[in-house]
Amino acid sequence: MKRLLMTAASAALAVAAVAIAATSHTASAADKLKIGFVYLGPVGDLGWTYMHELGRQAMVKELGNKVETTFLENVNEGPDSERSIEQLARTGHKLIFTTSFGYMDPTLKVAKKYPKTYFEHATGFKNAPNMGTYSGRFYEGRYIQGVIAAKMSKSGVLGYIASFPIPEVISGINATIIGAQTANPNIKVKVIWVNTWFDPGKEADAAKALADQGADVIMQHTDSPAAMQVAAQRGILAFGQDSDMIKFGPKTQLTSITNNWGPYYTRAAKAALAGTWKAEDTWDGLKEKMVVMASYTNMPDDVKKLAMDAEAAIIAGTLHPFKCPVVGQDGKPVECKNGKNLEPGQILGMNFYVKGIDDKILGK
Amino acid sequence: MGLLEAIILSVIAASTPLLLAAAGELVVERSGVLNLGVEGMMIMGAACGFAGAWFTGSTFLGALCGIAAGAALSCVFALLTLGLAVNQVAAGLALTILGVGLSGLIGAGFVGEKISPAPNLYIPLLTSIPFIGRILFGQDLFVYFSVALVAAIWWFLYRTRAGLVLRAVGDSHTSAHALGYPVLKIRMFAVLFGGGCAGLGGAFLPLAYTPFFIPGMTAGRGWIALALVVFSSWLPGRLAAGAYLFGAVTILQLHAQAFGLGIPSQLMSSLPYLATVVVLVLISRARGTAGSAAPASLGMVFVPDR
Amino acid sequence: MLLVLEKRAERSAVIAITSPLIAIALTLVTMSVLFAILGKNPIAALNVYFVEPLTDSFTLMEIAVKATPLVMIAIGLSLCYLANVWNIGAEGQFLMGAVCGSWLAVVTNGTGAGPWVLPAMLVLGALGGALYALIPAICKVRFGANEILTSLMLVYVADLIMDYLVRGPWRDPKGMNFPTTAAFDPVATVPTLIEGSRLHSGAVVACIVVMLAAVMLGRTIKGFEIRVVGAAPKAARFAGFSSDRLVLFTFAVSGALAGLAGIIEVAGPVGVLQPGISPGYGFTAIIVAFLGRLNPIGILIAGLFLALTFIGGEGVQISMKIPLDLTKVFQGILLFYVLACDSLILYRIRLITPYRKAADGTA
């Protein structure tokens, strides 16, 4: 028993030593707005969840003691999420952000049970009088990356590490190739699906495979900086994802699409505080600064100018990555209802590849 | 660099963490103890290894921290299963939960930090030999260590008296005890050794493979290492073969995708697992159970009579 | 001085009852120290962790929802482990059960099919889990391939099969191409027991499974066979019990139960087939099986207990902002204490002085 207690005590000390730095929140006054966040990954995933966490912190910094926030991390998208969301609702959280697609139906169910609580669901498409949706037009950034990549690639082959074939990833690949074709009509892209958002080792393996097969610009739709580091070691170029990854590739990163949720969270919280919150479908992009490009680095001035021009044109609304005609893999133009650009619904539910991509989409 | 050479280099790197952790677990299991907590020890090794390297700036000291962390965690397991005769399967799984939690707490402060990766060996002339130069003389030290470790374990198990005793303990703890061997002490050392190896395997990830730390970055490699020990039929040589086979299929399926074969990626991703199953079935079928060195006392509780 | 374990002549009834209490007391002491160091009120934290979930109908029901799949899977696994058969792949069997049962829900979706759909789905789920579990069983019996590896590897394969189906052929046509099937029809949904809650009939099924297992293990020849083969394989052979047949039987039953748990989970609390339907139930259930001492009633208690730690862990995240990782550490330490104290039922700790050790001549 003595040995057991010794073990326990040492384990306790080990935990204490490292966790002592963890911030402790003080008790709240009753008039604070309680805001809850449901996260898919750990807050330290350096990717999707991490950026939402930075957004939460930015909001807290902005609104100070008017709000009290809680987050639940590593919440499974299956049977657990409904309980987790409801736990937040029933403990007095009046505004709840659920930050992954898989939380859509559970959020909707809980929203019906708690009509006085406001819900905001990221990247989904279902809503209710007290449930809005929000997401970023990340494809805008992808288009710019495509332009840069095609200019910077000497081999004419781009490497793309994809996670799962959901519309956001597919529209990202399409926007990239459309952007790239403006600079080099013969550009090729190699796509590897790693079937995970999060396995640094596997992301690195995929980056190596792409580089070994001649890709000299690596882009990714997975969360970690592993691919950036591989590119740095190989002396080729890469784009970051979710956050600015320049630290992991000071001579490698061209730019990075960063998810900037802070302003949106602040805006929603302010509306809830003022009693003006309404369920809306928010889909913000470069213009609203929900999607922000990291500095354009490691490229000559003419390419930089091209990228900045594209960014400015997208912000001004004069350039749309999915400007009609958008030609599908089969060589036929995709239906274009308003005659100008693809409709938001076509982009949000995108399930086709444009011409110039060799990969196949499942079930096509 | 040719494509084949590049693929072989990637395969070796992908297999090394599996090989390190599995080699340790092989010794643990040969002594008759089943420690299912490899994943927990690996992720602790990754967190502490990164922390060590970040503070000291030295990969070597980082690796030592990783080993120490894995061994420390396995020490808890040893106290419970050997000292208090707790069920090994349950204790191992609980160890994984503890390891994941502790590593998250320890690693939280290091997210977003980076270190310089372990340097690759460079021997003038030798490393520049075409094709085999980089493969044989241009790896990082973890790779050489993992190969040496497997060879040393083989030598220990089959060529030393201590190895013979360890195998005897694993095959029949009652007989070994009757012959006067300190069963629990031997198992204690085996478990600590296994913990150290798992810690090192975990530390390889943030120190050499992807030089940053993220919670959960082992992503299930501990489970694969456990499976590889079974695959090897508890034989060190076959363990190395299994680890490289698994790594090879993992890498080749990525290359196949990049070539654009148009096969569903889920099928490609499942190939390493399917390949291991199929090869194990073929081996087992050819040899029957005769070729296996499964320790007869594996997973059984032992309390010496007094 | 040396502390050693010594087998008790009989299992201690006193310790059997008090061991969980000792374990909890030890955890309380450890965690109190820990929380105090972290600057959190230990009494409040432990109250949120252990007491609050038990005093609120919502959390009580959620504990039952969480425990349902764990108990069902663990019951099946306990049969395997009692017979010394190492099924580690319940997670995969859970997923395949969910997939096979969901197939019917997908093809009948919106067709106005009758109330036969749900029972048929449950049968398909159990069948799917059983057949998937028979793969490692047959590999073992026919080819001698070790089931630890084959069953574990098939978990990853099952996950990818499900992933393929929900992203490809079974995808909801109105779902904006996201990886999920259409929401199951009411006839394909496990009914809830209490309106407005998530407590579903699956909890009743789990209780029936527990009772059946208790009867089977205690009162039937099959139960006897399982225990004899596990405890004394040689004696079992003399008694004419075939270990091969038992491998197939235990794998099939545990696979069926895991599959049933899978389809109940999908047709109950989740309501669609989508990636992430299991937060590792198949692996957690292994702990539940051993924590419950491979005894059906014990497994029921262990399943509820583990569910409590999950719900309580969520509670402290919300009300005290205690990070999830700390909850995992807490869970790990708690499990260690429970397991360690459990061991005292069979063993006692003796203090041995060096000269007595020398006289004994053993270490």
GROMACS .gro file of C-alpha atoms in nm, chain B residues 116-279:
model
  164
  480SER     CA    1   1.539   2.126  -3.483
  481PRO     CA    2   1.502   1.765  -3.588
  482ALA     CA    3   1.752   1.492  -3.512
  483PRO     CA    4   2.040   1.524  -3.757
  484ASN     CA    5   2.099   1.259  -4.018
  485LEU     CA    6   2.423   1.070  -4.022
  486TYR     CA    7   2.669   1.191  -4.279
  487ILE     CA    8   2.984   1.000  -4.360
  488PRO     CA    9   3.184   1.154  -4.644
  489LEU     CA   10   3.197   0.922  -4.946
  490LEU     CA   11   2.982   0.648  -4.794
  491THR     CA   12   2.666   0.858  -4.769
  492SER     CA   13   2.708   0.970  -5.128
  493ILE     CA   14   2.717   0.618  -5.273
  494PRO     CA   15   2.432   0.606  -5.521
  495PHE     CA   16   2.112   0.439  -5.403
  496ILE     CA   17   2.238   0.259  -5.092
  497GLY     CA   18   2.438   0.550  -4.954
  498ARG     CA   19   2.151   0.742  -4.800
  499ILE     CA   20   1.968   0.426  -4.699
  500LEU     CA   21   2.262   0.272  -4.514
  501PHE     CA   22   2.463   0.574  -4.403
  502GLY     CA   23   2.231   0.872  -4.411
  503GLN     CA   24   1.961   0.805  -4.150
  504ASP     CA   25   1.910   0.958  -3.809
  505LEU     CA   26   2.040   0.776  -3.505
  506PHE     CA   27   1.698   0.649  -3.400
  507VAL     CA   28   1.688   0.431  -3.709
  508TYR     CA   29   2.025   0.270  -3.640
  509PHE     CA   30   1.932   0.230  -3.278
  510SER     CA   31   1.605   0.056  -3.363
  511VAL     CA   32   1.782  -0.198  -3.582
  512ALA     CA   33   2.056  -0.251  -3.324
  513LEU     CA   34   1.790  -0.289  -3.057
  514VAL     CA   35   1.616  -0.571  -3.239
  515ALA     CA   36   1.949  -0.745  -3.298
  516ALA     CA   37   2.044  -0.699  -2.935
  517ILE     CA   38   1.711  -0.839  -2.819
  518TRP     CA   39   1.759  -1.142  -3.040
  519TRP     CA   40   2.107  -1.192  -2.900
  520PHE     CA   41   1.983  -1.143  -2.545
  521LEU     CA   42   1.692  -1.384  -2.576
  522TYR     CA   43   1.873  -1.663  -2.754
  523ARG     CA   44   2.238  -1.623  -2.670
  524THR     CA   45   2.251  -1.522  -2.306
  525ARG     CA   46   2.165  -1.699  -1.986
  526ALA     CA   47   1.956  -1.404  -1.866
  527GLY     CA   48   1.754  -1.426  -2.186
  528LEU     CA   49   1.696  -1.793  -2.130
  529VAL     CA   50   1.575  -1.720  -1.778
  530LEU     CA   51   1.344  -1.448  -1.906
  531ARG     CA   52   1.193  -1.684  -2.160
  532ALA     CA   53   1.154  -1.951  -1.894
  533VAL     CA   54   0.971  -1.703  -1.672
  534GLY     CA   55   0.737  -1.622  -1.958
  535ASP     CA   56   0.672  -1.983  -2.045
  536SER     CA   57   0.604  -2.110  -1.697
  537HIS     CA   58   0.631  -1.878  -1.404
  538THR     CA   59   0.560  -2.156  -1.156
  539SER     CA   60   0.847  -2.370  -1.282
  540ALA     CA   61   1.081  -2.073  -1.298
  541HIS     CA   62   0.985  -1.981  -0.945
  542ALA     CA   63   1.037  -2.338  -0.828
  543LEU     CA   64   1.385  -2.327  -0.977
  544GLY     CA   65   1.455  -2.025  -0.764
  545TYR     CA   66   1.436  -1.746  -1.020
  546PRO     CA   67   1.293  -1.416  -0.897
  547VAL     CA   68   0.996  -1.409  -1.135
  548LEU     CA   69   0.855  -1.074  -1.031
  549LYS     CA   70   1.192  -0.900  -1.035
  550ILE     CA   71   1.268  -1.024  -1.385
  551ARG     CA   72   0.926  -0.918  -1.505
  552MET     CA   73   0.972  -0.580  -1.340
  553PHE     CA   74   1.288  -0.520  -1.542
  554ALA     CA   75   1.118  -0.639  -1.860
  555VAL     CA   76   0.824  -0.405  -1.807
  556LEU     CA   77   1.055  -0.109  -1.740
  557PHE     CA   78   1.256  -0.192  -2.049
  558GLY     CA   79   0.937  -0.210  -2.254
  559GLY     CA   80   0.824   0.123  -2.113
  560GLY     CA   81   1.155   0.283  -2.202
  561CYS     CA   82   1.136   0.150  -2.558
  562ALA     CA   83   0.777   0.268  -2.599
  563GLY     CA   84   0.881   0.608  -2.465
  564LEU     CA   85   1.166   0.622  -2.713
  565GLY     CA   86   0.936   0.516  -2.997
  566GLY     CA   87   0.701   0.796  -2.899
  567ALA     CA   88   0.986   1.045  -2.864
  568PHE     CA   89   1.102   0.963  -3.216
  569LEU     CA   90   0.789   1.132  -3.351
  570PRO     CA   91   0.847   1.487  -3.220
  571LEU     CA   92   1.225   1.460  -3.217
  572ALA     CA   93   1.293   1.328  -3.565
  573TYR     CA   94   0.979   1.260  -3.766
  574THR     CA   95   0.770   1.575  -3.731
  575PRO     CA   96   0.963   1.811  -3.501
  576PHE     CA   97   0.674   1.964  -3.306
  577PHE     CA   98   0.434   1.838  -3.041
  578ILE     CA   99   0.059   1.801  -3.064
  579PRO     CA  100  -0.152   1.608  -2.811
  580GLY     CA  101  -0.242   1.267  -2.946
  581MET     CA  102   0.025   1.279  -3.216
  582THR     CA  103   0.100   0.907  -3.179
  583ALA     CA  104  -0.240   0.855  -3.347
  584GLY     CA  105  -0.277   0.488  -3.258
  585ARG     CA  106   0.079   0.374  -3.333
  586GLY     CA  107   0.094   0.206  -2.991
  587TRP     CA  108  -0.187  -0.027  -3.094
  588ILE     CA  109  -0.013  -0.112  -3.417
  589ALA     CA  110   0.305  -0.188  -3.221
  590LEU     CA  111   0.108  -0.427  -3.002
  591ALA     CA  112  -0.037  -0.598  -3.306
  592LEU     CA  113   0.310  -0.629  -3.461
  593VAL     CA  114   0.435  -0.823  -3.158
  594VAL     CA  115   0.158  -1.074  -3.219
  595PHE     CA  116   0.235  -1.068  -3.590
  596SER     CA  117   0.596  -1.156  -3.516
  597SER     CA  118   0.488  -1.464  -3.321
  598TRP     CA  119   0.717  -1.316  -3.054
  599LEU     CA  120   1.028  -1.362  -3.271
  600PRO     CA  121   1.256  -1.054  -3.303
  601GLY     CA  122   1.351  -1.111  -3.666
  602ARG     CA  123   0.995  -1.142  -3.778
  603LEU     CA  124   0.908  -0.834  -3.574
  604ALA     CA  125   1.141  -0.623  -3.787
  605ALA     CA  126   0.995  -0.778  -4.100
  606GLY     CA  127   0.643  -0.702  -3.980
  607ALA     CA  128   0.721  -0.340  -3.892
  608TYR     CA  129   0.881  -0.276  -4.232
  609LEU     CA  130   0.596  -0.454  -4.409
  610PHE     CA  131   0.341  -0.235  -4.234
  611GLY     CA  132   0.544   0.078  -4.305
  612ALA     CA  133   0.594  -0.024  -4.668
  613VAL     CA  134   0.225  -0.075  -4.738
  614THR     CA  135   0.144   0.253  -4.562
  615ILE     CA  136   0.384   0.445  -4.783
  616LEU     CA  137   0.308   0.260  -5.106
  617GLN     CA  138  -0.064   0.326  -5.082
  618LEU     CA  139   0.012   0.700  -5.060
  619HIS     CA  140   0.229   0.675  -5.370
  620ALA     CA  141  -0.040   0.479  -5.549
  621GLN     CA  142  -0.285   0.759  -5.472
  622ALA     CA  143  -0.044   1.023  -5.596
  623PHE     CA  144  -0.012   0.829  -5.922
  624GLY     CA  145  -0.386   0.876  -5.956
  625LEU     CA  146  -0.504   0.515  -5.980
  626GLY     CA  147  -0.860   0.620  -5.898
  627ILE     CA  148  -0.916   0.354  -5.631
  628PRO     CA  149  -1.128   0.461  -5.329
  629SER     CA  150  -0.891   0.607  -5.073
  630GLN     CA  151  -1.061   0.413  -4.795
  631LEU     CA  152  -0.956   0.088  -4.961
  632MET     CA  153  -0.602   0.220  -4.999
  633SER     CA  154  -0.590   0.332  -4.637
  634SER     CA  155  -0.708  -0.007  -4.515
  635LEU     CA  156  -0.437  -0.194  -4.706
  636PRO     CA  157  -0.173  -0.192  -4.429
  637TYR     CA  158  -0.418  -0.356  -4.188
  638LEU     CA  159  -0.546  -0.606  -4.443
  639ALA     CA  160  -0.195  -0.692  -4.555
  640THR     CA  161  -0.088  -0.767  -4.198
  641VAL     CA  162  -0.388  -0.994  -4.145
  642VAL     CA  163  -0.338  -1.178  -4.472
  643VAL     CA  164   0.033  -1.228  -4.419
   0.00000   0.00000   0.00000
